[in-house]
Every structure is written in C-alpha cells, then in structure tokens.
Coordinates of C-alpha atoms and ligand atoms in Angstrom, one line a residue:
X1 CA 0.0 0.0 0.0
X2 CA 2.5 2.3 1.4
X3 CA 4.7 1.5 -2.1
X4 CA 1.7 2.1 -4.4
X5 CA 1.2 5.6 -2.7
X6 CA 4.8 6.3 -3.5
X7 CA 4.9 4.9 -7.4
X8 CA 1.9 7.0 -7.8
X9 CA 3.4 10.1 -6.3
X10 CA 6.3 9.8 -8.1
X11 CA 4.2 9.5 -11.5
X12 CA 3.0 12.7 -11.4
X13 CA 6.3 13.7 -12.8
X14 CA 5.8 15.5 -15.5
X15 CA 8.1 13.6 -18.7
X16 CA 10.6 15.7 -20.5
X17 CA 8.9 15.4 -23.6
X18 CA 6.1 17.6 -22.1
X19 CA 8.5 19.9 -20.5
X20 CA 10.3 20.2 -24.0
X21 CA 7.3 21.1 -25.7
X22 CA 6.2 24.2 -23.1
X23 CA 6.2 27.4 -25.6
X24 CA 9.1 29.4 -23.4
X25 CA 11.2 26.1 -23.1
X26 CA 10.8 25.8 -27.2
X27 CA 12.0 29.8 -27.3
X28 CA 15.2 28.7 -25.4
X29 CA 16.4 25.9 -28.4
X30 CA 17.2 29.7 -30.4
X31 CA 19.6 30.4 -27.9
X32 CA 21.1 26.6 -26.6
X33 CA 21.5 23.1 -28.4
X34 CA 18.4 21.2 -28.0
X35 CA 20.3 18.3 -26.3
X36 CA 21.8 20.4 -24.0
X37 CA 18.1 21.7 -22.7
X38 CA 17.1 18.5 -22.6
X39 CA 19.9 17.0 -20.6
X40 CA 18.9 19.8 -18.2
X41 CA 15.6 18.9 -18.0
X42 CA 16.9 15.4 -16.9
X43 CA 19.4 16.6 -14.4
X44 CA 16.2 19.0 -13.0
X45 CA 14.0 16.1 -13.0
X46 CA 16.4 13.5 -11.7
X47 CA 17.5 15.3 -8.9
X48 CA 13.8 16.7 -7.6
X49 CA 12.7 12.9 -8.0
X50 CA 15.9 12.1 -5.7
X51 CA 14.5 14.7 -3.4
X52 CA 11.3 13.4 -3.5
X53 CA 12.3 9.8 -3.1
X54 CA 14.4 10.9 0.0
X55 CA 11.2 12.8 1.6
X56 CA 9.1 9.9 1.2
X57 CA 11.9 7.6 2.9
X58 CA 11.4 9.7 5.9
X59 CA 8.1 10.1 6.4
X60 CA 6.1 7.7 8.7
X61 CA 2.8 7.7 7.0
X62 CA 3.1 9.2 4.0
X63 CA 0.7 11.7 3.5
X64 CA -1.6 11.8 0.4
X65 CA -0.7 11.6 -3.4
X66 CA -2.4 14.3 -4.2
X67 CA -0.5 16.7 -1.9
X68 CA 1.8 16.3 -4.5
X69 CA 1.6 18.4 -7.5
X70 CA 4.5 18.9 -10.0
X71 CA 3.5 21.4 -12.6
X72 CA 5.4 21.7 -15.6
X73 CA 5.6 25.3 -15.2
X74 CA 7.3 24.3 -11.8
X75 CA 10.4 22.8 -13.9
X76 CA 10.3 25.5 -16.8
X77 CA 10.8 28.4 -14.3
X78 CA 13.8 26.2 -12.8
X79 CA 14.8 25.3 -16.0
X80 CA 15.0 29.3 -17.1
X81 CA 16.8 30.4 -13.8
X82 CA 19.2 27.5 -14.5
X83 CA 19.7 29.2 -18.1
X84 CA 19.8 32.3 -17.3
X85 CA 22.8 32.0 -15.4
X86 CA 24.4 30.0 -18.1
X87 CA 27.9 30.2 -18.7
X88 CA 31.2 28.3 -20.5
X89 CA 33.0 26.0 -18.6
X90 CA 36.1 29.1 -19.5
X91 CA 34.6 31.8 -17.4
X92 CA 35.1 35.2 -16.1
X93 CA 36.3 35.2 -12.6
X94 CA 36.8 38.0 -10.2
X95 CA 40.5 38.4 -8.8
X96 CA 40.5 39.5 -5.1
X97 CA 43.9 37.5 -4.8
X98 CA 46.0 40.7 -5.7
X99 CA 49.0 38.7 -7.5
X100 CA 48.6 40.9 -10.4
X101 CA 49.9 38.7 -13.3
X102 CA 48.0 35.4 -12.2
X103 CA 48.7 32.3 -14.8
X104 CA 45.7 30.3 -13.3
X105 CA 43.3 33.5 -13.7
X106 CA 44.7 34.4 -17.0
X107 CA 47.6 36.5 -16.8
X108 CA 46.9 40.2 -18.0
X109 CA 44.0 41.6 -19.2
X110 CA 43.7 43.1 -22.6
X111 CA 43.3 46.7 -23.5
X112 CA 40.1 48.1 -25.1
X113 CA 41.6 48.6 -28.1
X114 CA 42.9 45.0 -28.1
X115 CA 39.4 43.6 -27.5
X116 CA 37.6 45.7 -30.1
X117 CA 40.3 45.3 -32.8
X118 CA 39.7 40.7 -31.8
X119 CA 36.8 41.7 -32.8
X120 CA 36.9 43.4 -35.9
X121 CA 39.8 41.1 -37.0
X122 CA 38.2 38.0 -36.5
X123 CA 34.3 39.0 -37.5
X124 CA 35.8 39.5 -41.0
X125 CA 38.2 38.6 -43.5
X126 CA 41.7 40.3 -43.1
X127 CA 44.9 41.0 -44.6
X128 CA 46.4 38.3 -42.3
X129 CA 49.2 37.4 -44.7
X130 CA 48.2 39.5 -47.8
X131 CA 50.5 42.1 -49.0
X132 CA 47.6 45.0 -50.2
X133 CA 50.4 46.9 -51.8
X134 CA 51.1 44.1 -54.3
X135 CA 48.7 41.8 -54.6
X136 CA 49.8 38.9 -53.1
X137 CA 51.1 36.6 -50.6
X138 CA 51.8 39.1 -47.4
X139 CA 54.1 38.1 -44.5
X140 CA 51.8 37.3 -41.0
X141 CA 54.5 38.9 -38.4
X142 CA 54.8 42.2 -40.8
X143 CA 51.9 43.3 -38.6
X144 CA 53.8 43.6 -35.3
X145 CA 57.6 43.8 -35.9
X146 CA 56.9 47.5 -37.8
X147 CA 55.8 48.3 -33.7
X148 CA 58.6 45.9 -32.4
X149 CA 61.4 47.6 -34.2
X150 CA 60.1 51.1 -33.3
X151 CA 59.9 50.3 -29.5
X152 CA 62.9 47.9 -29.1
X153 CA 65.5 49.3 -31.6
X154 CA 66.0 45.9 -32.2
X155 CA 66.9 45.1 -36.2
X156 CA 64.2 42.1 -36.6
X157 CA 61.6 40.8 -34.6
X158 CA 58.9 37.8 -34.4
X159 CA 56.3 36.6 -32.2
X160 CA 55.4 32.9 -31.8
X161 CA 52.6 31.2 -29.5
X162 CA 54.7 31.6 -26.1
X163 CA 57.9 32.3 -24.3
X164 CA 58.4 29.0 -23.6
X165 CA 57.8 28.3 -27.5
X166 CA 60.2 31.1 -28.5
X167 CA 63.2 29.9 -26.3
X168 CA 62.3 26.2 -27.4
X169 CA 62.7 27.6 -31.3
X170 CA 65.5 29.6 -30.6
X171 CA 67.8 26.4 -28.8
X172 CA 66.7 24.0 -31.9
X173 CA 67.8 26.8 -34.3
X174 CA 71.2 27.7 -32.9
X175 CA 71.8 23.4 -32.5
X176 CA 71.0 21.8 -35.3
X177 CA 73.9 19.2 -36.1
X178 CA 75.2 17.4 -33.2
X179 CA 76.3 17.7 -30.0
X180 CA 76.3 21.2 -30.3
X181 CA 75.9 22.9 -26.6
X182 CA 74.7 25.8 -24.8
X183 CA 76.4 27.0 -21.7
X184 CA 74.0 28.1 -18.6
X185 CA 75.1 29.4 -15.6
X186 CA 74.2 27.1 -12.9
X187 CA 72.2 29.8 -11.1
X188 CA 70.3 29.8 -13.5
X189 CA 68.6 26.2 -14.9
X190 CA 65.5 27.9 -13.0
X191 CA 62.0 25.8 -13.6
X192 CA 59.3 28.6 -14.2
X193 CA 56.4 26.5 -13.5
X194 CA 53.2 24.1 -15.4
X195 CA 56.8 21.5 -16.2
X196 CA 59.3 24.5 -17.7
X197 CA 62.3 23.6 -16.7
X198 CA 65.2 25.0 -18.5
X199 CA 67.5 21.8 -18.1
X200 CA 64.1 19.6 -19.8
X201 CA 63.3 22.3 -22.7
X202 CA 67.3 22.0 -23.3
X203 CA 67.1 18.7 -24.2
X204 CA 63.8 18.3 -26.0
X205 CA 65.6 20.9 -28.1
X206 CA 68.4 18.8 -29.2
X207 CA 70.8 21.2 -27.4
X208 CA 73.8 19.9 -24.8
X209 CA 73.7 21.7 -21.8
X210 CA 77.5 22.9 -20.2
X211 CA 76.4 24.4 -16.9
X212 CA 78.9 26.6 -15.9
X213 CA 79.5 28.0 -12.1
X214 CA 78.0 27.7 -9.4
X215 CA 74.6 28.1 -7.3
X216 CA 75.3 31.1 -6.0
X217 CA 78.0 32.7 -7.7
X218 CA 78.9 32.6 -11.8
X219 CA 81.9 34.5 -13.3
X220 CA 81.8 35.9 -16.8
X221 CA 85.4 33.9 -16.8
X222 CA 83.2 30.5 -16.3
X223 CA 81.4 31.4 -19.5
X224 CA 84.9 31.5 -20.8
X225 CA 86.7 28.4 -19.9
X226 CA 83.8 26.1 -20.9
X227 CA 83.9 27.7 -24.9
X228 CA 85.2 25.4 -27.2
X229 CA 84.1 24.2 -31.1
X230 CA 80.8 22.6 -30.0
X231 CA 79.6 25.6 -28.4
X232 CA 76.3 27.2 -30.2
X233 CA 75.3 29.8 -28.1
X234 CA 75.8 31.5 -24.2
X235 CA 72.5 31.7 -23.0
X236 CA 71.1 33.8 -19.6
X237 CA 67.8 32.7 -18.0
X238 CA 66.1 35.2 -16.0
X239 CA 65.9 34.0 -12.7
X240 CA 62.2 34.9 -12.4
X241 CA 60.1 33.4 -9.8
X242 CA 63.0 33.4 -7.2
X243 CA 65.6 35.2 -5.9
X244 CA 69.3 34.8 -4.4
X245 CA 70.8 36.8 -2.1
X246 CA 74.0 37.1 -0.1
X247 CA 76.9 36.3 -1.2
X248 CA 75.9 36.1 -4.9
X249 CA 76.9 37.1 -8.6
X250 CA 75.7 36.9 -12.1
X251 CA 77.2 38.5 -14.9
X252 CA 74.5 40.8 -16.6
X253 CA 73.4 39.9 -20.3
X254 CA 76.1 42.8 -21.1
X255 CA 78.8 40.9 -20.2
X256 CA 78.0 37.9 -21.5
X257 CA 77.1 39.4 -24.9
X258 CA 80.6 40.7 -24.4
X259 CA 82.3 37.3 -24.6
X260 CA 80.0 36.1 -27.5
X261 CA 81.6 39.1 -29.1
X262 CA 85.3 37.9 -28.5
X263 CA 84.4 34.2 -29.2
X264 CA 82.1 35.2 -32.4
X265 CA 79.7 33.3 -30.6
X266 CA 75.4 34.0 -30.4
X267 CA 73.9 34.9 -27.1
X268 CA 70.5 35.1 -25.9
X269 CA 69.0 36.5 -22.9
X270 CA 65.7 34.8 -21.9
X271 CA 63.8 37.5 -19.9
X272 CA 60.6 35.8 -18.7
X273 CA 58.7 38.9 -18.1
X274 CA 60.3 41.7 -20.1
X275 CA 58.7 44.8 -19.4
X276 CA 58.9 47.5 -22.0
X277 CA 58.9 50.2 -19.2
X278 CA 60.9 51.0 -16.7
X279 CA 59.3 50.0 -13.4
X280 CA 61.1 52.5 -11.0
X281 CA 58.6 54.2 -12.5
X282 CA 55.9 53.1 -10.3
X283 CA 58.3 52.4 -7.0
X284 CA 59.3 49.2 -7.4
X285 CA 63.3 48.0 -7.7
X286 CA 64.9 48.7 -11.1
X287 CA 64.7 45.7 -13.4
X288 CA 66.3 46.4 -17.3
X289 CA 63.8 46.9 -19.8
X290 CA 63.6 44.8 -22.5
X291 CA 64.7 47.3 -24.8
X292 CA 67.8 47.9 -22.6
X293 CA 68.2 44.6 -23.1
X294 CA 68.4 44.9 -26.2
X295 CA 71.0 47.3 -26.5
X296 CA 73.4 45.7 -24.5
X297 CA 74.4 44.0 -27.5
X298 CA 72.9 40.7 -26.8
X299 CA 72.1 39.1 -30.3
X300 CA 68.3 37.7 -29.4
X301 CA 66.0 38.2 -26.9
X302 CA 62.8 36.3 -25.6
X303 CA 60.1 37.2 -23.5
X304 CA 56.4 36.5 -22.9
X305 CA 53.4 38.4 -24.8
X306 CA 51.2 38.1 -21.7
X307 CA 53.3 38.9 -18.7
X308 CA 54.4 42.3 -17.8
X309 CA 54.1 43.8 -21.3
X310 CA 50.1 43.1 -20.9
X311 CA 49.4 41.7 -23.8
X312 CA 47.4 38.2 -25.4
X313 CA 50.0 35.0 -24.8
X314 CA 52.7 34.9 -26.9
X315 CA 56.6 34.5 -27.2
X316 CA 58.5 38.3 -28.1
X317 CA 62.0 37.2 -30.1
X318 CA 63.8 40.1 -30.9
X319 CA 67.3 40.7 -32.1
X320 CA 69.9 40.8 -34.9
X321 CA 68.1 40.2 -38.3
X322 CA 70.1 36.9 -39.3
X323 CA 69.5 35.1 -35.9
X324 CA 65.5 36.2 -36.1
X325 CA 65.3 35.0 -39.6
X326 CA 67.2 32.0 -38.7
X327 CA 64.3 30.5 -36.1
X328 CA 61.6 32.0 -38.4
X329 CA 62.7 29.5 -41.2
X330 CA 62.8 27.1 -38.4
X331 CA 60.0 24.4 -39.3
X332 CA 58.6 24.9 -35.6
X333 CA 57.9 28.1 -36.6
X334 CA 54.8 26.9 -38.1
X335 CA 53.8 24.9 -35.7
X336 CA 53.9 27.6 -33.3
X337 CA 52.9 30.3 -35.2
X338 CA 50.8 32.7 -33.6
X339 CA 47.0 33.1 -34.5
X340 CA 44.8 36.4 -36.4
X341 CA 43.6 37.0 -33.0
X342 CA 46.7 37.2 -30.6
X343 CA 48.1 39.6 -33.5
X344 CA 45.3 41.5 -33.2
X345 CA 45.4 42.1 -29.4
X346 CA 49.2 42.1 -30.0
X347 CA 49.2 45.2 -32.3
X348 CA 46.7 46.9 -30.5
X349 CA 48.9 46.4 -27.0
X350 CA 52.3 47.0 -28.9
X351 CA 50.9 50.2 -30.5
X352 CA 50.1 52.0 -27.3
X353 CA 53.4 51.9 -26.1
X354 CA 54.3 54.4 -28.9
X355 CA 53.6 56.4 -25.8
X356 CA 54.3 55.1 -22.5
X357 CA 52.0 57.7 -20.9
X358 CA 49.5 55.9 -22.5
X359 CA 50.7 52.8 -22.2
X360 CA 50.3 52.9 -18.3
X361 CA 46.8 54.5 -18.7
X362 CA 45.3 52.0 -21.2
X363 CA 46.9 48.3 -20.8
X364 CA 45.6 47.0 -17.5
X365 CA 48.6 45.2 -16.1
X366 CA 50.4 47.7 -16.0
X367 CA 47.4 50.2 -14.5
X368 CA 47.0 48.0 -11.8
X369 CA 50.5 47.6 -10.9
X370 CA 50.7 51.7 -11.0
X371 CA 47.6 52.3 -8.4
X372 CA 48.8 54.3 -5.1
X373 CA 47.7 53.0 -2.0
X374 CA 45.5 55.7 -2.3
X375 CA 43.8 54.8 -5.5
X376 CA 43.2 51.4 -3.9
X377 CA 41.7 52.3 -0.6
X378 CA 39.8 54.9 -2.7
X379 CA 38.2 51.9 -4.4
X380 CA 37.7 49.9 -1.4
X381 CA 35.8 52.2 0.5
X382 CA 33.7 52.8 -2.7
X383 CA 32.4 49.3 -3.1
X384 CA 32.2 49.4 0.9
X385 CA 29.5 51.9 0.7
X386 CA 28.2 49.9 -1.9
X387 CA 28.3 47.3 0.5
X388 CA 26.7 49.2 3.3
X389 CA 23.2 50.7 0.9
X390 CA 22.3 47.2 -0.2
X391 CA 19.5 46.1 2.2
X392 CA 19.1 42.4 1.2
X393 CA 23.1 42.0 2.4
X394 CA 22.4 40.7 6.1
X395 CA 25.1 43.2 7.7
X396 CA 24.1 41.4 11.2
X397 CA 26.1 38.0 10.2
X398 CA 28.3 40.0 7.7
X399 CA 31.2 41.8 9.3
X400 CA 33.2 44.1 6.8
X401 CA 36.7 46.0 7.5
X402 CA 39.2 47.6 5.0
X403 CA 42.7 46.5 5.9
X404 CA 46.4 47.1 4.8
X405 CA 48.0 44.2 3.0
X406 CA 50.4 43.4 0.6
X407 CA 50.2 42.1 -3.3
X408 CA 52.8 40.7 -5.4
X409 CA 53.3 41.7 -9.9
X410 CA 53.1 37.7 -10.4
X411 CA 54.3 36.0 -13.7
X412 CA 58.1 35.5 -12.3
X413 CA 58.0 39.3 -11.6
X414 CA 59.9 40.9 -8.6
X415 CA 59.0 37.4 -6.7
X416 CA 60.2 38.8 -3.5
X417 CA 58.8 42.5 -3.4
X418 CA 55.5 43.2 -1.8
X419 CA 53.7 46.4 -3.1
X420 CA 51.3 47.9 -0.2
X421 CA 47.8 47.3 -0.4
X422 CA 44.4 47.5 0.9
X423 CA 41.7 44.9 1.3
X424 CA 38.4 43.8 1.8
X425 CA 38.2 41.7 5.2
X426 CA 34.5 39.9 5.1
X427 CA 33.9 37.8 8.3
X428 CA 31.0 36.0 8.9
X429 CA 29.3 34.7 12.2
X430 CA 28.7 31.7 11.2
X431 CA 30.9 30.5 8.6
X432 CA 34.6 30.0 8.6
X433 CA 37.1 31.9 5.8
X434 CA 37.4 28.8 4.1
X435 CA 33.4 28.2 3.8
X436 CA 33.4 32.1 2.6
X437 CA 36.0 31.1 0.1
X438 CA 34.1 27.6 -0.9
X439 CA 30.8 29.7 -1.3
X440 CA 32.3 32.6 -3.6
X441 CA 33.8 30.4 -5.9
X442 CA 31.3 28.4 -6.5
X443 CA 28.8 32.0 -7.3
X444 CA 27.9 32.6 -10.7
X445 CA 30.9 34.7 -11.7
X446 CA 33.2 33.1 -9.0
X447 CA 35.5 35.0 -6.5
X448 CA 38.3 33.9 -5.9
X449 CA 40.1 35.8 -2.4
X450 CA 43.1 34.9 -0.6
X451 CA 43.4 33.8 3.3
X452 CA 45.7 35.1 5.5
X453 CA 45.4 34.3 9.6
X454 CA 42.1 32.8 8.8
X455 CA 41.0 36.2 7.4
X456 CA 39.0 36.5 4.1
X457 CA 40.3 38.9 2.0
X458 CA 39.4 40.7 -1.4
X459 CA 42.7 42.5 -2.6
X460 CA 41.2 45.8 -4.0
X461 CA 44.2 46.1 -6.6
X462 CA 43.3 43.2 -8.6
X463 CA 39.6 44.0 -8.3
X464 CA 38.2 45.8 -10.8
X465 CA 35.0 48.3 -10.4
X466 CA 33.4 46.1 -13.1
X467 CA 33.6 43.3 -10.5
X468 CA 31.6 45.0 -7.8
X469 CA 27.9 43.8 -8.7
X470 CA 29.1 40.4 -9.0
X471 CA 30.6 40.6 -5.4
X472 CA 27.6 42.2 -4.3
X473 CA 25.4 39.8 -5.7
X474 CA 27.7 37.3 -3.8
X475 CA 27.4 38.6 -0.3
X476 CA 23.3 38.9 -1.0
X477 CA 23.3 35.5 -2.0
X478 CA 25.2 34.0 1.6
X479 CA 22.6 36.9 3.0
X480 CA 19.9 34.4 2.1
Ligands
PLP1 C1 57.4 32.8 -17.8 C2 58.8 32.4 -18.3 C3 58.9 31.6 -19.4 C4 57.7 31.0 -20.1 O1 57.0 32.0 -20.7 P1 55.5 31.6 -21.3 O2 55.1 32.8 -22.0 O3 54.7 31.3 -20.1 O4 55.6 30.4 -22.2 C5 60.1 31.3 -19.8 N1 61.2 31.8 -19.2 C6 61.1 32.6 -18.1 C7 62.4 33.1 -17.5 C8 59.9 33.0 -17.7 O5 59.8 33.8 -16.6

C-alpha cells in the first residue's frame, strides 16, 4: 500500500517530452542546443525525484498523493533560472587575490583597443598574410615587428605562440647538427612552472647543456673556460620566480654578450617577463627593460606576450636580423605560429606603447601595478558603501573591514617585493574563511580571495570596479 502511494506520487512527474514542448522552453532551443536543454531537463527532474524519493523515505505515513503536484511550469521556471545564469565551462572570474599577473586567472587583461580590434579582425576577413600593396602573398609577423622595431631598436623581430615556445625555437635553431651545446650558468637552470624547466626544454631541443658556475656565484670567466668548437650559443635565463641573495653574482646579459663578441659566438637573454617600461617608475626595484636589453648587444631576446608587457599569450623574439630569420625558417615556426587574433590584441597592445604615458593608462597590467595605496583604498571604500546601501546584504552575520595588506606583480616578476595594499576583510558569524572562500567560488561569476590568519580577504588592486555587482550579488546571495 504504502509503495503504491509512493509509485503513484512519483508518477505525477511530468516527462521531459512535455517539459520540452512548453512554448518558453521551445524559445530557449534559439539560444542553446536542443540536447543540452534536454539533458537539463533530466538533471532537474532527476535530482527533484531524488528529493522526493528521499522525503518519502522519511516520512512515517506518507501523506496523500495528491499533496503532491509537479506542474510543468514548476520545472520551466527552474529550468530558465538555471539558463539564465548559463555560462562556458572558460569563465570570467573575479580576482581579489592581488598577485597581479596570475597564470591560473589568466595573466593580464587586454586593453580596449585590443578587444575591439579581436573583434573586428576576427568577424571579418583580413589581410592576415596578404600584401595590399602588391597583390599577393603578405608576411603574417609584418603586422607587429613595424611596432617591435620602433619600441625595441632591435633590427628584426617575431612573435610565436609563447615564451616558452620562443626559447624552445631559438635552442633547436642555434643546434642543429650534433652535440652542439649551450652554456648556462648554474644559477640559473630555473623551472618557471606548469613542467618548464630549462635543463628539460634543453634537451627536448636537441641542445647539450655545459652548466657553468655555481649556485650562488657565476663568473663571466666560467662562461669562458667552458667555450670550445661545440659551443652554439651563451644563453642567460632570468631568474624569475625566485631570488638569491647574499653572497651572490651573475654576470649581466652585457657581459655575456661581451664574450659572445670575443668568441664570435650567439647569445640570448631569456627575460621571462620583459617589461617594455621602466618599473622605478611606479616604486618598485629597477629591473632592465627589454629594450635595454636589447641594447646591451645581446644578439636575441625572448620574453612572454602576456606577462608584464600586458598583452594576449605569446613569445617576443627580438634581435639581430640573421638570428631572427634564422628561427623563423625554423620548421617549428609553423607549428607555433601565432593566430589572427593574438596579433590583433598584440598590435593593439604593442601600438600603445608608442607612448608610455598611454601605455600605463590603457593596458591593465600595468594600471593596476601603477595604483597608489590611495587609489586602492579609494576603491575599497567605494564598493564598501556599496556594500553598506544594499538592504538584502544581512550586515548582522556579515562583518566588513578595509585592511592594509600586501600584493605581489606575479608571472616571475619581482618574486620577492610586496607592493602595499588595501583589502576587503568579510567575516561571517557563522561561517569560517574557508566556507566564505568555498561559497564565492562556487557563485555565478566566482571569487576567488586569498586567506591570510584565517581572514577572508578581497585585494582591492586586482579587483576591478566592473567586478563590484558580481561581489555584491555574492554577499546577497550568503545573505539568504
Ligand atoms: C614565464 C617564463 C617563461 C615561459 O613563458 P610563457 O610565455 O609562459 O611560455 C620562460 N622563461 C622565463 C624566465 C619565464 O619567466
């Protein structure tokens, strides 16, 4: 008896074939693949019968069928919630972790004029690798290294789908034949991170390494003693994501390109981040631009598209003209060729430093690197007062405080400086940072915060003033 009343409770179901057929839920195939609504509608139904199923498990006496009534206007309006908050798994996520250049959030953001000119590159046809002047065949990197030449003063330039790509080309270009080697200083056979270690790309290049030095200490002599016929190129790593101090020494690419001078011999500085300006600029320890780089005489240099210069991913190879063109008739430079869209965000970024004032204004990395503390709590206490006007944010359980704190530049930049900041503290009365953590990243646009001493915090650098409805909507949400 008892099991009758449940089988016929749990027939009143309505089928997803009816559910399919409802007029709004036939609007939504315009916008969503018909098997995806309908897998929806399985996953809604499935998991309110499990609900159901659980209920009726509990009850005693279990009350009458007809208590039960699931309209199929009940699952539409779930079903449209649940699409209305639809989104790709590859979403937009708010960064209140205040490491600037984040690899797991996406490195930098683009530029306005790098977005609109994605756009208007990639919704039509283009001159991609058409040369309008004559007619034919054009040359795909023509479109940046006009810019590159211009900014770096270097004599040829390229750009290819990464750093990691572009010091990867450069090794198998400089060693082909065998057994030909380049020499490292032991200081620095760094590993960058996601499996880039310099020893590993080394010898998936074909390349023999010759370390040279020691951990702490390399001599521009050490370079020296280990040059003999073999050797292809000298080759400095930047030391990126960590630092040495005490009783150390590095020779500067300077030197270095000095003894590839004496020897005849190529050398290449890889520089990770490369920034294109000077960041004493904004307070923070002098680091040599790529440009001055450049002009120490080193013959190529590599650094990433999507680091401190701000722009799309990609790998920056600059230098003399014979060594560039040398890795661009490098068959790898095909397979790592860089797509119409990065070169669209990458000539929009490159152009802007034209001017540097601009520059800093316009291309966000570098914007949010250049905020005073003042700027920053200026923005905190903005979205505070947002904070404070919204009445369905339960300010009883909530308990909000702006606090000084520190953010890093990220992306193997300055690992060890700390640039003064302020931040969101949100405590709540009855759940832990952690569970505040949990919660925001699992919101709609997720927010993702950083814990220190079992505080939640939102770093106000990295957040933008576009972000504040979404944390709003956030904290109204856990207000519920
Ligand atoms: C980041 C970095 C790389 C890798 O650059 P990607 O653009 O991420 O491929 C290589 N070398 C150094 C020194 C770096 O800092």
């Amino acid at each position: 008896m008892e099991n009758n009343k449940k089988q016929d409770i749990l027939r009143r179901f309505p089928s997803v074939q009816s559910i399919l057929q409802d007029n709004s839920v036939m609007r939504l195939a315009e916008s969503f693949p018909r098997e995806f609504i309908k897998e929806k509608i399985e996953e809604l139904i499935k998991s309110e019968r499990s609900a159901v199923i659980d209920f009726l498990n509990s009850e005693n006496e279990i009350s009458s069928p007809d208590n039960f009534n699931f309209t199929n206007d009940y699952f539409v309006k779930k079903l449209l919630d649940d699409l209305n908050n639809f989104s790709y798994s590859l979403k937009k996520v708010v960064n209140g972790t205040g490491v600037v250049i984040h690899t797991n959030l996406g490195r930098s953001i683009l530029p306005e004029s790098a977005l609109k000119n994605i756009y208007k590159i990639s919704s039509s046809y283009s001159n991609l690798e058409f040369n309008l002047m004559e007619g034919k065949r054009g040359k795909r990197y023509s479109h940046i290294e006009y810019l590159l030449k211009k900014i770096l003063k270097c004599e040829k330039a390229l750009a290819v789908n990464n750093n990691a790509a572009a010091v990867f080309m450069a090794l198998s270009s400089f060693c082909t034949g065998a057994k030909k080697e380049v020499i490292v200083s032991r200081g620095e056979l760094v590993e960058i991170g996601g499996s880039f270690r310099i020893p590993d790309i080394m010898k998936a290049s074909g390349a023999q390494l010759v370390e040279v030095g020691t951990t702490n200490k390399t001599k521009p002599q050490d370079y020296e003693s280990a040059i003999n016929e073999n050797t292809a190129l000298l080759l400095k790593v930047h030391q990126s994501n960590f630092r040495m101090t005490g009783f150390v020494y590095e020779p500067t690419g300077g030197d270095i390109a000095a003894i590839g001078k004496k020897y005849n011999i190529p050398v290449m500085e890889d520089l990770g981040s490369g920034s294109l300006v000077g960041l004493e600029k904004f307070g923070l320890p002098y680091e040599p631009t790529a440009q001055e780089v450049v002009n120490t005489g080193v013959d190529i240099v590599t650094f990433s598209g999507d680091k401190l210069l701000g722009g799309p991913q990609a790998g920056i190879i600059a230098g003399r003209a014979g060594y560039v063109d040398m890795i661009a008739s490098n068959p790898l430079s095909r397979a790592f060729r860089i797509d119409k869209m990065t070169l669209a965000a990458l000539e929009a970024v490159l152009f802007e430093y034209l001017d540097t004032e601009r520059a800093v204004k316009n291309i966000p990395t570098l914007f949010l690197i250049a905020q005073t503390e003042k700027e920053i709590r200026k923005k905190a206490v903005k979205l505070l007062n947002k904070i404070k006007k919204i009445k369905n944010i339960d300010k009883n359980s909530f308990d909000f405080k702006i606090v000084e704190d520190s953010s890093i530049v990220g992306g193997g930049a300055l690992p060890d400086y700390e640039l003064k900041t302020f931040a969101l503290s949100i405590a709540h009365k009855k759940i832990s940072a952690s569970g505040l953590g949990k919660i925001f990243r699992a919101c709609n646009t997720p927010i993702i915060g950083k814990i220190k001493n079992e505080e939640y915090l939102l770093d106000m650098r990295t957040v933008l003033e576009d972000d504040f409805n979404d944390i709003l909507n956030a904290l109204a949400l856990i207000s519920k």
